[in-house]
Tab-separated table of C-alpha atoms (C1' of nucleotides) in Angstrom:
chain	number	residue	atom	x	y	z
A	1	MET	CA	137.897	123.945	170.427
A	2	THR	CA	137.056	122.320	167.127
A	3	ALA	CA	138.773	123.393	163.933
A	4	GLY	CA	135.516	123.465	161.985
A	5	GLN	CA	134.468	126.982	162.948
A	6	PRO	CA	137.326	129.417	162.359
A	7	ARG	CA	136.483	132.569	164.225
A	8	ALA	CA	136.569	135.754	162.206
A	9	ASP	CA	137.387	138.315	164.894
A	10	ALA	CA	141.120	137.777	165.028
A	11	ALA	CA	141.857	140.708	162.718
A	12	PRO	CA	144.043	143.519	164.048
A	13	GLU	CA	141.261	146.084	163.555
A	14	VAL	CA	143.446	148.679	161.872
A	15	GLY	CA	140.866	151.438	162.032
A	16	GLY	CA	139.905	151.103	165.676
A	17	ARG	CA	136.567	151.907	167.280
A	18	GLY	CA	135.240	155.427	166.883
A	19	VAL	CA	137.932	156.652	164.500
A	20	ARG	CA	136.922	159.233	161.899
A	21	MET	CA	137.909	158.099	158.447
A	22	PRO	CA	137.402	159.273	154.841
A	23	ARG	CA	134.395	157.590	153.290
A	24	ARG	CA	136.312	155.932	150.476
A	25	GLU	CA	138.898	154.457	152.763
A	26	ARG	CA	136.295	153.298	155.225
A	27	ARG	CA	134.384	151.620	152.448
A	28	GLU	CA	137.494	149.670	151.533
A	29	GLN	CA	137.924	148.742	155.165
A	30	LEU	CA	134.379	147.461	155.319
A	31	LEU	CA	134.757	145.455	152.140
A	32	GLU	CA	137.928	143.881	153.427
A	33	SER	CA	136.321	142.899	156.710
A	34	ALA	CA	133.256	141.568	154.964
A	35	LEU	CA	135.409	139.472	152.653
A	36	GLY	CA	137.152	137.920	155.606
A	37	VAL	CA	133.906	137.027	157.314
A	38	PHE	CA	132.157	135.738	154.187
A	39	VAL	CA	135.180	133.638	153.270
A	40	ALA	CA	135.464	132.160	156.742
A	41	GLN	CA	131.793	131.541	157.421
A	42	GLY	CA	129.914	131.628	154.153
A	43	TYR	CA	127.045	133.962	153.362
A	44	HIS	CA	124.341	132.572	155.614
A	45	ALA	CA	126.462	131.945	158.681
A	46	ALA	CA	128.024	135.391	158.399
A	47	ALA	CA	126.241	137.989	160.517
A	48	MET	CA	126.260	141.682	159.822
A	49	ASP	CA	127.236	142.137	163.458
A	50	ASP	CA	130.373	140.092	162.839
A	51	ILE	CA	131.343	142.185	159.838
A	52	ALA	CA	130.787	145.453	161.673
A	53	GLU	CA	132.682	144.228	164.697
A	54	ARG	CA	135.596	143.055	162.600
A	55	ALA	CA	135.730	146.412	160.828
A	56	GLY	CA	135.699	148.196	164.171
A	57	VAL	CA	132.455	150.036	163.496
A	58	SER	CA	128.842	149.571	164.487
A	59	LYS	CA	126.072	148.248	162.323
A	60	PRO	CA	124.465	151.585	161.350
A	61	VAL	CA	127.681	152.745	159.695
A	62	LEU	CA	127.763	149.530	157.740
A	63	TYR	CA	124.247	150.251	156.510
A	64	GLN	CA	125.295	153.782	155.602
A	65	HIS	CA	127.678	152.303	153.042
A	66	PHE	CA	125.691	149.321	151.786
A	67	PRO	CA	121.911	149.015	151.550
A	68	GLY	CA	121.888	145.419	152.719
A	69	LYS	CA	123.764	142.206	153.212
A	70	LEU	CA	123.163	141.003	149.683
A	71	ASP	CA	124.546	144.188	148.126
A	72	LEU	CA	127.679	143.860	150.192
A	73	TYR	CA	128.114	140.272	149.119
A	74	LEU	CA	127.493	141.077	145.480
A	75	ALA	CA	130.043	143.885	145.536
A	76	LEU	CA	132.695	141.479	146.734
A	77	LEU	CA	131.607	138.731	144.394
A	78	GLU	CA	131.708	140.992	141.367
A	79	VAL	CA	135.249	142.109	142.147
A	80	ALA	CA	136.350	138.519	142.695
A	81	ALA	CA	134.781	137.438	139.417
A	82	ASP	CA	136.251	140.329	137.437
A	83	ASP	CA	139.638	139.588	138.923
A	84	VAL	CA	139.968	136.011	137.756
A	85	ILE	CA	138.417	136.747	134.374
A	86	ALA	CA	140.843	139.606	133.744
A	87	ASN	CA	143.786	137.469	134.800
A	88	CYS	CA	142.625	134.712	132.492
A	89	ARG	CA	142.378	137.179	129.629
A	90	ASP	CA	145.863	138.513	130.327
A	91	ALA	CA	147.276	135.009	130.512
A	92	LEU	CA	145.882	134.085	127.115
A	93	ALA	CA	147.095	137.346	125.602
A	94	SER	CA	150.559	137.038	127.098
A	95	THR	CA	151.823	134.722	124.372
A	96	GLN	CA	150.998	133.177	121.016
A	97	ASP	CA	152.251	129.748	122.009
A	98	ASN	CA	149.227	127.690	122.957
A	99	ARG	CA	151.190	125.448	125.245
A	100	LEU	CA	152.354	128.467	127.217
A	101	ARG	CA	148.822	129.763	127.136
A	102	VAL	CA	147.579	126.641	128.834
A	103	GLU	CA	150.292	126.879	131.462
A	104	ALA	CA	149.636	130.553	132.095
A	105	ALA	CA	145.884	130.092	132.359
A	106	MET	CA	146.314	127.138	134.688
A	107	GLY	CA	148.628	129.225	136.821
A	108	VAL	CA	145.945	131.893	137.054
A	109	PHE	CA	143.504	129.459	138.655
A	110	TYR	CA	146.078	128.020	141.006
A	111	SER	CA	147.259	131.462	142.079
A	112	TYR	CA	143.690	132.585	142.511
A	113	VAL	CA	142.915	129.663	144.767
A	114	ALA	CA	146.155	130.061	146.685
A	115	ASP	CA	145.528	133.742	147.355
A	116	ALA	CA	145.518	134.384	151.084
A	117	ALA	CA	142.351	136.474	150.981
A	118	GLY	CA	140.415	133.426	149.811
A	119	ALA	CA	138.104	135.381	147.524
A	120	PHE	CA	137.851	132.317	145.301
A	121	ARG	CA	135.521	130.788	147.868
A	122	LEU	CA	132.894	133.364	146.975
A	123	VAL	CA	133.048	132.252	143.364
A	124	PHE	CA	133.657	128.510	143.601
A	125	GLU	CA	132.013	127.668	146.919
A	126	SER	CA	129.226	130.177	147.288
A	127	ASP	CA	126.279	129.206	149.474
A	128	LEU	CA	123.915	131.669	147.864
A	129	THR	CA	123.514	130.111	144.449
A	130	SER	CA	119.757	130.225	144.846
A	131	GLU	CA	119.977	133.986	144.429
A	132	PRO	CA	119.890	134.697	140.686
A	133	ALA	CA	122.294	137.639	140.866
A	134	VAL	CA	124.843	135.490	142.659
A	135	ARG	CA	124.310	132.634	140.278
A	136	ALA	CA	124.879	134.961	137.371
A	137	GLN	CA	128.241	136.130	138.719
A	138	VAL	CA	129.389	132.616	139.568
A	139	ASP	CA	128.424	131.287	136.161
A	140	ARG	CA	129.978	134.309	134.497
A	141	VAL	CA	133.441	133.267	135.651
A	142	THR	CA	133.325	129.856	134.024
A	143	SER	CA	131.408	131.159	131.060
A	144	GLU	CA	133.669	134.108	130.209
A	145	CYS	CA	136.889	132.249	130.860
A	146	ALA	CA	135.580	129.475	128.665
A	147	ASP	CA	134.657	131.983	125.957
A	148	LEU	CA	138.194	133.337	125.932
A	149	ILE	CA	139.652	129.844	125.656
A	150	ALA	CA	137.038	128.733	123.156
A	151	ALA	CA	137.974	131.626	120.884
A	152	VAL	CA	141.562	130.380	120.789
A	153	ILE	CA	140.447	126.809	120.134
A	154	HIS	CA	138.046	127.860	117.438
A	155	ASP	CA	140.676	129.995	115.732
A	156	ASP	CA	143.236	127.209	115.615
A	157	THR	CA	141.082	124.178	114.834
A	158	ASP	CA	138.163	123.184	112.695
A	159	LEU	CA	135.898	122.669	115.668
A	160	PRO	CA	132.535	124.469	115.616
A	161	HIS	CA	131.719	127.085	118.238
A	162	ALA	CA	129.632	124.852	120.461
A	163	GLU	CA	132.231	122.099	120.581
A	164	SER	CA	135.063	124.555	121.198
A	165	ARG	CA	133.092	126.005	124.045
A	166	LEU	CA	132.439	122.638	125.633
A	167	LEU	CA	136.122	121.746	125.481
A	168	ALA	CA	136.992	125.134	126.937
A	169	VAL	CA	134.547	124.620	129.800
A	170	SER	CA	136.128	121.230	130.404
A	171	LEU	CA	139.550	122.814	130.723
A	172	VAL	CA	138.217	125.460	133.076
A	173	GLY	CA	136.556	122.792	135.181
A	174	MET	CA	139.757	120.811	135.310
A	175	ALA	CA	141.685	123.863	136.479
A	176	GLN	CA	139.105	124.976	139.008
A	177	VAL	CA	138.433	121.642	140.660
A	178	SER	CA	142.009	120.435	140.709
A	179	ALA	CA	143.227	123.747	142.099
A	180	ARG	CA	140.680	123.632	144.922
A	181	PHE	CA	141.632	120.080	145.803
A	182	TRP	CA	145.292	120.900	145.594
A	183	LEU	CA	144.717	123.681	148.101
A	184	ALA	CA	142.731	121.449	150.423
A	185	GLU	CA	145.292	118.652	150.391
A	186	HIS	CA	148.635	120.293	149.755
A	187	GLY	CA	148.111	124.015	150.139
A	188	ASP	CA	148.937	124.344	153.796
A	189	THR	CA	151.273	121.500	154.609
A	190	GLU	CA	154.894	121.600	153.554
A	191	GLY	CA	154.968	117.897	152.801
A	192	GLY	CA	152.662	118.113	149.783
A	193	ILE	CA	153.007	119.123	146.168
A	194	ASP	CA	154.224	122.603	145.391
A	195	LEU	CA	151.914	125.015	143.590
A	196	GLU	CA	154.119	125.254	140.495
A	197	VAL	CA	154.513	121.501	140.342
A	198	ALA	CA	150.799	120.886	140.621
A	199	SER	CA	149.954	123.584	138.094
A	200	ALA	CA	152.538	122.228	135.666
A	201	LEU	CA	151.273	118.683	136.078
A	202	VAL	CA	147.691	119.570	135.329
A	203	SER	CA	148.803	121.906	132.551
A	204	GLY	CA	150.532	118.937	131.012
A	205	LEU	CA	147.331	116.927	131.160
A	206	ALA	CA	145.368	119.752	129.602
A	207	TRP	CA	147.903	120.403	126.882
A	208	ARG	CA	148.200	116.738	125.931
A	209	GLY	CA	144.452	116.689	125.666
A	210	ILE	CA	143.954	119.796	123.602
A	211	ARG	CA	147.054	119.867	121.397
A	212	GLY	CA	146.043	116.935	119.244
A	213	TYR	CA	143.015	118.504	117.619
A	214	PRO	CA	143.299	119.173	113.881
A	215	LEU	CA	144.881	122.501	113.137
A	216	HIS	CA	143.000	124.973	111.062
A	217	ASP	CA	145.809	125.789	108.606
B	1	MET	CA	104.588	135.315	137.381
B	2	THR	CA	108.320	135.242	137.024
B	3	ALA	CA	110.114	132.141	135.815
B	4	GLY	CA	112.849	132.508	138.393
B	5	GLN	CA	110.942	130.862	141.220
B	6	PRO	CA	109.721	127.476	140.100
B	7	ARG	CA	106.938	126.504	142.454
B	8	ALA	CA	107.311	123.146	144.068
B	9	ASP	CA	103.663	122.271	144.535
B	10	ALA	CA	102.956	121.093	141.018
B	11	ALA	CA	103.464	117.448	141.944
B	12	PRO	CA	100.521	115.112	141.540
B	13	GLU	CA	100.488	114.389	145.286
B	14	VAL	CA	100.140	110.663	144.910
B	15	GLY	CA	99.456	110.096	148.579
B	16	GLY	CA	96.823	112.753	149.101
B	17	ARG	CA	96.004	114.626	152.276
B	18	GLY	CA	95.057	112.588	155.292
B	19	VAL	CA	95.715	109.216	153.706
B	20	ARG	CA	96.907	106.420	155.954
B	21	MET	CA	100.081	104.895	154.625
B	22	PRO	CA	102.688	102.373	155.794
B	23	ARG	CA	105.566	104.088	157.520
B	24	ARG	CA	108.209	102.845	155.102
B	25	GLU	CA	106.319	103.943	152.045
B	26	ARG	CA	105.502	107.285	153.579
B	27	ARG	CA	109.155	107.829	154.375
B	28	GLU	CA	110.012	107.264	150.731
B	29	GLN	CA	107.302	109.694	149.755
B	30	LEU	CA	108.724	112.308	152.093
B	31	LEU	CA	112.249	111.799	150.785
B	32	GLU	CA	111.048	112.154	147.243
B	33	SER	CA	109.186	115.358	147.977
B	34	ALA	CA	112.117	116.759	149.912
B	35	LEU	CA	114.457	115.995	147.054
B	36	GLY	CA	112.236	117.892	144.666
B	37	VAL	CA	112.094	120.937	146.887
B	38	PHE	CA	115.794	120.947	147.752
B	39	VAL	CA	116.731	120.549	144.104
B	40	ALA	CA	114.427	123.332	142.997
B	41	GLN	CA	115.143	125.828	145.745
B	42	GLY	CA	118.356	124.867	147.476
B	43	TYR	CA	118.707	124.091	151.157
B	44	HIS	CA	118.213	127.535	152.641
B	45	ALA	CA	115.357	128.667	150.443
B	46	ALA	CA	113.550	125.377	150.969
B	47	ALA	CA	111.043	125.536	153.792
B	48	MET	CA	109.841	122.555	155.764
B	49	ASP	CA	106.315	123.784	155.019
B	50	ASP	CA	107.001	123.415	151.305
B	51	ILE	CA	108.267	119.869	151.714
B	52	ALA	CA	105.323	118.851	153.852
B	53	GLU	CA	102.868	120.473	151.502
B	54	ARG	CA	104.406	118.790	148.470
B	55	ALA	CA	104.273	115.422	150.217
B	56	GLY	CA	100.616	116.010	151.061
B	57	VAL	CA	101.176	115.836	154.798
B	58	SER	CA	101.520	118.348	157.572
B	59	LYS	CA	104.667	119.429	159.284
B	60	PRO	CA	104.343	117.302	162.432
B	61	VAL	CA	104.375	114.053	160.440
B	62	LEU	CA	107.483	115.241	158.698
B	63	TYR	CA	109.110	115.688	162.092
B	64	GLN	CA	107.916	112.239	163.099
B	65	HIS	CA	110.112	110.779	160.386
B	66	PHE	CA	113.128	113.078	160.535
B	67	PRO	CA	114.496	114.880	163.570
B	68	GLY	CA	115.216	118.052	161.660
B	69	LYS	CA	115.829	119.717	158.341
B	70	LEU	CA	119.509	118.914	158.295
B	71	ASP	CA	118.961	115.192	158.850
B	72	LEU	CA	116.539	115.105	155.971
B	73	TYR	CA	119.021	116.849	153.718
B	74	LEU	CA	121.872	114.596	154.761
B	75	ALA	CA	119.829	111.465	154.100
B	76	LEU	CA	119.244	112.606	150.530
B	77	LEU	CA	122.797	113.795	150.054
B	78	GLU	CA	124.271	110.513	151.213
B	79	VAL	CA	122.166	108.515	148.783
B	80	ALA	CA	123.069	110.852	145.946
B	81	ALA	CA	126.767	110.603	146.770
B	82	ASP	CA	126.723	106.827	147.067
B	83	ASP	CA	124.918	106.599	143.771
B	84	VAL	CA	127.453	108.399	141.629
B	85	ILE	CA	130.411	106.790	143.395
B	86	ALA	CA	129.005	103.311	142.837
B	87	ASN	CA	128.306	104.079	139.187
B	88	CYS	CA	131.823	105.373	138.755
B	89	ARG	CA	133.225	102.201	140.313
B	90	ASP	CA	131.103	100.037	138.034
B	91	ALA	CA	132.169	102.026	134.996
B	92	LEU	CA	135.853	101.538	135.738
B	93	ALA	CA	135.341	97.856	136.428
B	94	SER	CA	133.300	97.293	133.276
B	95	THR	CA	136.346	96.966	131.035
B	96	GLN	CA	140.124	96.696	130.984
B	97	ASP	CA	140.511	99.135	128.105
B	98	ASN	CA	141.428	102.475	129.595
B	99	ARG	CA	139.965	104.398	126.721
B	100	LEU	CA	136.630	102.715	127.272
B	101	ARG	CA	137.029	103.316	130.969
B	102	VAL	CA	137.329	107.046	130.349
B	103	GLU	CA	134.277	107.011	128.130
B	104	ALA	CA	132.243	104.989	130.607
B	105	ALA	CA	133.202	107.164	133.555
B	106	MET	CA	132.445	110.312	131.610
B	107	GLY	CA	129.091	108.872	130.709
B	108	VAL	CA	128.380	108.290	134.375
B	109	PHE	CA	128.768	111.968	135.149
B	110	TYR	CA	126.737	113.084	132.162
B	111	SER	CA	123.957	110.627	132.944
B	112	TYR	CA	124.008	111.669	136.568
B	113	VAL	CA	123.627	115.308	135.661
B	114	ALA	CA	120.963	114.565	133.081
B	115	ASP	CA	118.862	112.564	135.520
B	116	ALA	CA	115.417	114.077	135.813
B	117	ALA	CA	115.390	113.992	139.610
B	118	GLY	CA	118.309	116.410	139.657
B	119	ALA	CA	119.956	114.870	142.699
B	120	PHE	CA	123.313	115.991	141.346
B	121	ARG	CA	122.489	119.513	142.467
B	122	LEU	CA	122.762	118.400	146.071
B	123	VAL	CA	126.287	117.202	145.418
B	124	PHE	CA	127.649	119.701	142.917
B	125	GLU	CA	125.675	122.814	143.798
B	126	SER	CA	124.972	122.495	147.481
B	127	ASP	CA	124.416	125.713	149.386
B	128	LEU	CA	125.242	124.194	152.761
B	129	THR	CA	128.959	123.635	152.375
B	130	SER	CA	129.541	125.489	155.612
B	131	GLU	CA	128.085	122.494	157.415
B	132	PRO	CA	130.932	120.025	157.965
B	133	ALA	CA	128.762	116.937	157.479
B	134	VAL	CA	127.574	118.253	154.126
B	135	ARG	CA	131.051	119.263	153.126
B	136	ALA	CA	132.281	115.788	153.926
B	137	GLN	CA	129.707	114.153	151.661
B	138	VAL	CA	130.295	116.579	148.820
B	139	ASP	CA	134.055	116.180	148.991
B	140	ARG	CA	133.671	112.439	149.294
B	141	VAL	CA	132.250	112.207	145.792
B	142	THR	CA	135.197	113.882	144.126
B	143	SER	CA	137.640	112.243	146.474
B	144	GLU	CA	136.426	108.673	146.108
B	145	CYS	CA	135.868	108.881	142.376
B	146	ALA	CA	139.339	110.325	142.075
B	147	ASP	CA	140.756	107.521	144.206
B	148	LEU	CA	139.239	104.940	141.905
B	149	ILE	CA	140.671	106.651	138.841
B	150	ALA	CA	143.992	107.322	140.526
B	151	ALA	CA	144.378	103.630	141.265
B	152	VAL	CA	144.071	102.873	137.559
B	153	ILE	CA	146.529	105.602	136.656
B	154	HIS	CA	148.987	104.523	139.286
B	155	ASP	CA	148.794	100.901	138.194
B	156	ASP	CA	149.458	101.707	134.545
B	157	THR	CA	152.058	104.456	134.812
B	158	ASP	CA	155.106	105.382	136.815
B	159	LEU	CA	153.412	108.345	138.444
B	160	PRO	CA	153.541	108.528	142.255
B	161	HIS	CA	150.333	108.369	144.253
B	162	ALA	CA	150.011	112.090	144.856
B	163	GLU	CA	150.454	112.964	141.194
B	164	SER	CA	148.075	110.234	140.057
B	165	ARG	CA	145.513	111.564	142.453
B	166	LEU	CA	145.847	115.123	141.237
B	167	LEU	CA	145.416	114.017	137.628
B	168	ALA	CA	142.412	111.947	138.632
B	169	VAL	CA	140.857	114.907	140.405
B	170	SER	CA	141.453	116.956	137.281
B	171	LEU	CA	139.573	114.441	135.183
B	172	VAL	CA	136.722	114.350	137.662
B	173	GLY	CA	136.568	118.130	137.646
B	174	MET	CA	136.519	118.183	133.880
B	175	ALA	CA	133.630	115.724	133.812
B	176	GLN	CA	131.648	117.384	136.548
B	177	VAL	CA	131.915	120.984	135.355
B	178	SER	CA	131.496	120.256	131.673
B	179	ALA	CA	128.490	118.037	132.349
B	180	ARG	CA	126.808	120.751	134.405
B	181	PHE	CA	127.404	123.349	131.734
B	182	TRP	CA	126.258	120.994	129.031
B	183	LEU	CA	123.017	120.562	130.946
B	184	ALA	CA	122.556	124.281	131.429
B	185	GLU	CA	123.180	125.128	127.783
B	186	HIS	CA	122.109	122.094	125.819
B	187	GLY	CA	120.250	119.827	128.185
B	188	ASP	CA	116.752	121.130	127.579
B	189	THR	CA	116.740	122.546	124.072
B	190	GLU	CA	116.627	120.277	121.074
B	191	GLY	CA	118.944	122.513	119.088
B	192	GLY	CA	122.008	121.837	121.219
B	193	ILE	CA	124.550	119.081	121.530
B	194	ASP	CA	123.309	115.609	122.333
B	195	LEU	CA	124.357	113.974	125.587
B	196	GLU	CA	126.299	111.191	123.889
B	197	VAL	CA	128.040	113.643	121.575
B	198	ALA	CA	129.055	115.908	124.420
B	199	SER	CA	130.204	113.027	126.589
B	200	ALA	CA	132.218	111.570	123.733
B	201	LEU	CA	133.794	114.915	122.932
B	202	VAL	CA	134.971	115.508	126.471
B	203	SER	CA	135.990	111.869	126.788
B	204	GLY	CA	138.199	112.416	123.785
B	205	LEU	CA	139.814	115.397	125.452
B	206	ALA	CA	140.382	113.437	128.624
B	207	TRP	CA	141.716	110.396	126.850
B	208	ARG	CA	144.124	112.417	124.693
B	209	GLY	CA	145.357	114.004	127.877
B	210	ILE	CA	145.836	110.891	129.954
B	211	ARG	CA	146.860	108.283	127.368
B	212	GLY	CA	150.288	109.741	126.734
B	213	TYR	CA	151.752	109.140	130.157
B	214	PRO	CA	154.548	106.575	130.320
B	215	LEU	CA	153.255	103.066	130.730
B	216	HIS	CA	154.410	101.035	133.645
B	217	ASP	CA	155.426	97.921	131.722
C	1	DT	C1'	74.081	97.520	164.037
C	2	DG	C1'	75.091	101.464	167.116
C	3	DC	C1'	78.250	103.358	170.431
C	4	DG	C1'	82.557	104.521	173.184
C	5	DG	C1'	87.306	104.851	173.427
C	6	DA	C1'	91.794	105.330	171.558
C	7	DT	C1'	94.850	106.751	167.930
C	8	DG	C1'	97.121	109.615	165.128
C	9	DC	C1'	96.955	113.692	162.249
C	10	DC	C1'	96.156	118.780	161.049
C	11	DG	C1'	95.737	123.946	162.073
C	12	DA	C1'	97.510	127.193	165.107
C	13	DT	C1'	101.191	128.620	168.034
C	14	DC	C1'	105.939	129.573	170.147
C	15	DT	C1'	110.610	130.608	169.944
C	16	DT	C1'	114.776	131.935	168.145
C	17	DG	C1'	117.952	134.364	165.680
C	18	DA	C1'	119.416	137.749	162.570
C	19	DC	C1'	118.492	141.700	159.455
C	20	DG	C1'	117.545	146.357	159.475
C	21	DT	C1'	116.479	151.077	162.425
C	22	DC	C1'	115.931	154.673	166.705
C	23	DC	C1'	117.407	157.579	171.472
C	24	DA	C1'	121.398	158.949	174.518
C	25	DT	C1'	126.378	160.571	173.958
C	26	DG	C1'	130.738	162.597	173.071
C	27	DG	C1'	133.775	165.203	170.470
C	28	DG	C1'	134.669	169.080	167.308
C	29	DT	C1'	133.936	174.003	166.054
C	30	DG	C1'	132.530	179.095	165.932
D	1	DC	C1'	130.898	177.895	176.247
D	2	DA	C1'	127.024	176.197	173.433
D	3	DC	C1'	125.504	174.007	169.277
D	4	DC	C1'	125.676	170.193	165.913
D	5	DC	C1'	126.019	165.786	164.199
D	6	DA	C1'	128.175	161.378	163.649
D	7	DT	C1'	128.203	157.177	166.495
D	8	DG	C1'	126.809	153.175	168.996
D	9	DG	C1'	124.012	150.288	172.154
D	10	DA	C1'	119.381	148.831	172.299
D	11	DC	C1'	115.264	147.587	169.851
D	12	DG	C1'	111.348	146.061	166.388
D	13	DT	C1'	110.137	142.851	163.043
D	14	DC	C1'	109.730	138.888	160.576
D	15	DA	C1'	110.637	134.541	158.643
D	16	DA	C1'	111.191	129.806	159.456
D	17	DG	C1'	112.125	125.719	162.220
D	18	DA	C1'	110.077	123.116	165.778
D	19	DT	C1'	105.822	121.792	168.805
D	20	DC	C1'	100.601	121.398	171.163
D	21	DG	C1'	94.817	121.186	171.616
D	22	DG	C1'	90.620	119.790	168.570
D	23	DC	C1'	88.925	116.274	165.453
D	24	DA	C1'	88.150	112.638	162.171
D	25	DT	C1'	88.800	107.780	161.707
D	26	DC	C1'	88.837	103.086	162.992
D	27	DC	C1'	88.119	99.156	165.942
D	28	DG	C1'	85.958	96.328	169.513
D	29	DC	C1'	81.881	95.169	171.935
D	30	DA	C1'	77.040	94.658	173.418
DNA sequence: TGCGGATGCCGATCTTGACGTCCATGGGTG
DNA sequence: CACCCATGGACGTCAAGATCGGCATCCGCA
């Protein structure tokens, strides 16, 4: 068996076949199963049959909770996007020290990528970017995180809005790409770089880059 | 008509319908048309009918030149990947001054993104990452560019290989993401930031970040 | 110069695979 | 014990990738 196609039906199927369940709880169950399948296979390769099977229900029940495949995907994507944006906001608000802000924000991206559920793949590696609604959510993550960072930069320096925003996007890109590569190369093996070490290293790069700009006051 | 679905059949169709053409030249024509369609619509939304129509031929001729849709996509992707990697290599080799190296490499990414053909979308916004061959090409760009940069970092500092590589990936991520957002926000309008200004700004951020590391000698 | 054959291309077709619905069934309740 | 309804296996449909019979074109020959 090749390692390129991780099968998605290895879940324990907590709510087994034919079990009556409250609608709210079942909806959560379906979302969880769908996340697993979308993360493992991507949007196009994921079949509604797979999702239903993994959730331990049949396809009609799935369609009783979600009008279609796209709606299901968007529901998951929106949650994943809100999650990282909120964490980024909290990280920036957690301190007034900009150096610590950089470290905290970097840690948010690394933790997000390291999360076992793998929801970050919906945001950073989506295969449905041709769909405008998906594109909007994906772009929203970088855009809103960058806005939060840009506000800090703009407050503390003399840089105009547009320039602050471009620098903020650069920092977000640095965090996002490096975190994904860290996961791919060192995330699973024990011989690689630890998450905290990697996050601190890249935080250092980011802080050295951003700290030198002229202060506002 | 909505603006969300840019039609792909607005090309001048240089080799019109039913025109005899040398095989090599026709192949180039097909690749060009395919690139336009894939860039505009993404892999999944792109139909072989669209590509054939844009090239001014019918579907059978398309299949006489390429065994299938995936092969066609991979041919384009490989060229696009080689292109940016080679440019990155040239940029780093163009000088011994690391500051100029950063600026040159950043310029490579911004120029690549600003290119009218839009081949960068195949590399940075592919919607076929579930395909291992595609994933390999896409990752190869970041990986090989990072290797080139990491070699410079490792030569000039005391950082171990793994750390140099992670910093290099961070710089590549910064360039890639910021360039794409620059294009989306300022690339078309005249009121935004100029390419050189944006590239220089982000180069400054990168250089401030990387210059401070302890020199080797 | 007119004609026959061969060549290669286009319109029409087939197939597959996955999304999105319908008839038997089984369990719960009055 | 009979009714009711949620469930699931089986199915229709459709889009898109991948191929086949007419036909126009070109060349060689009398």
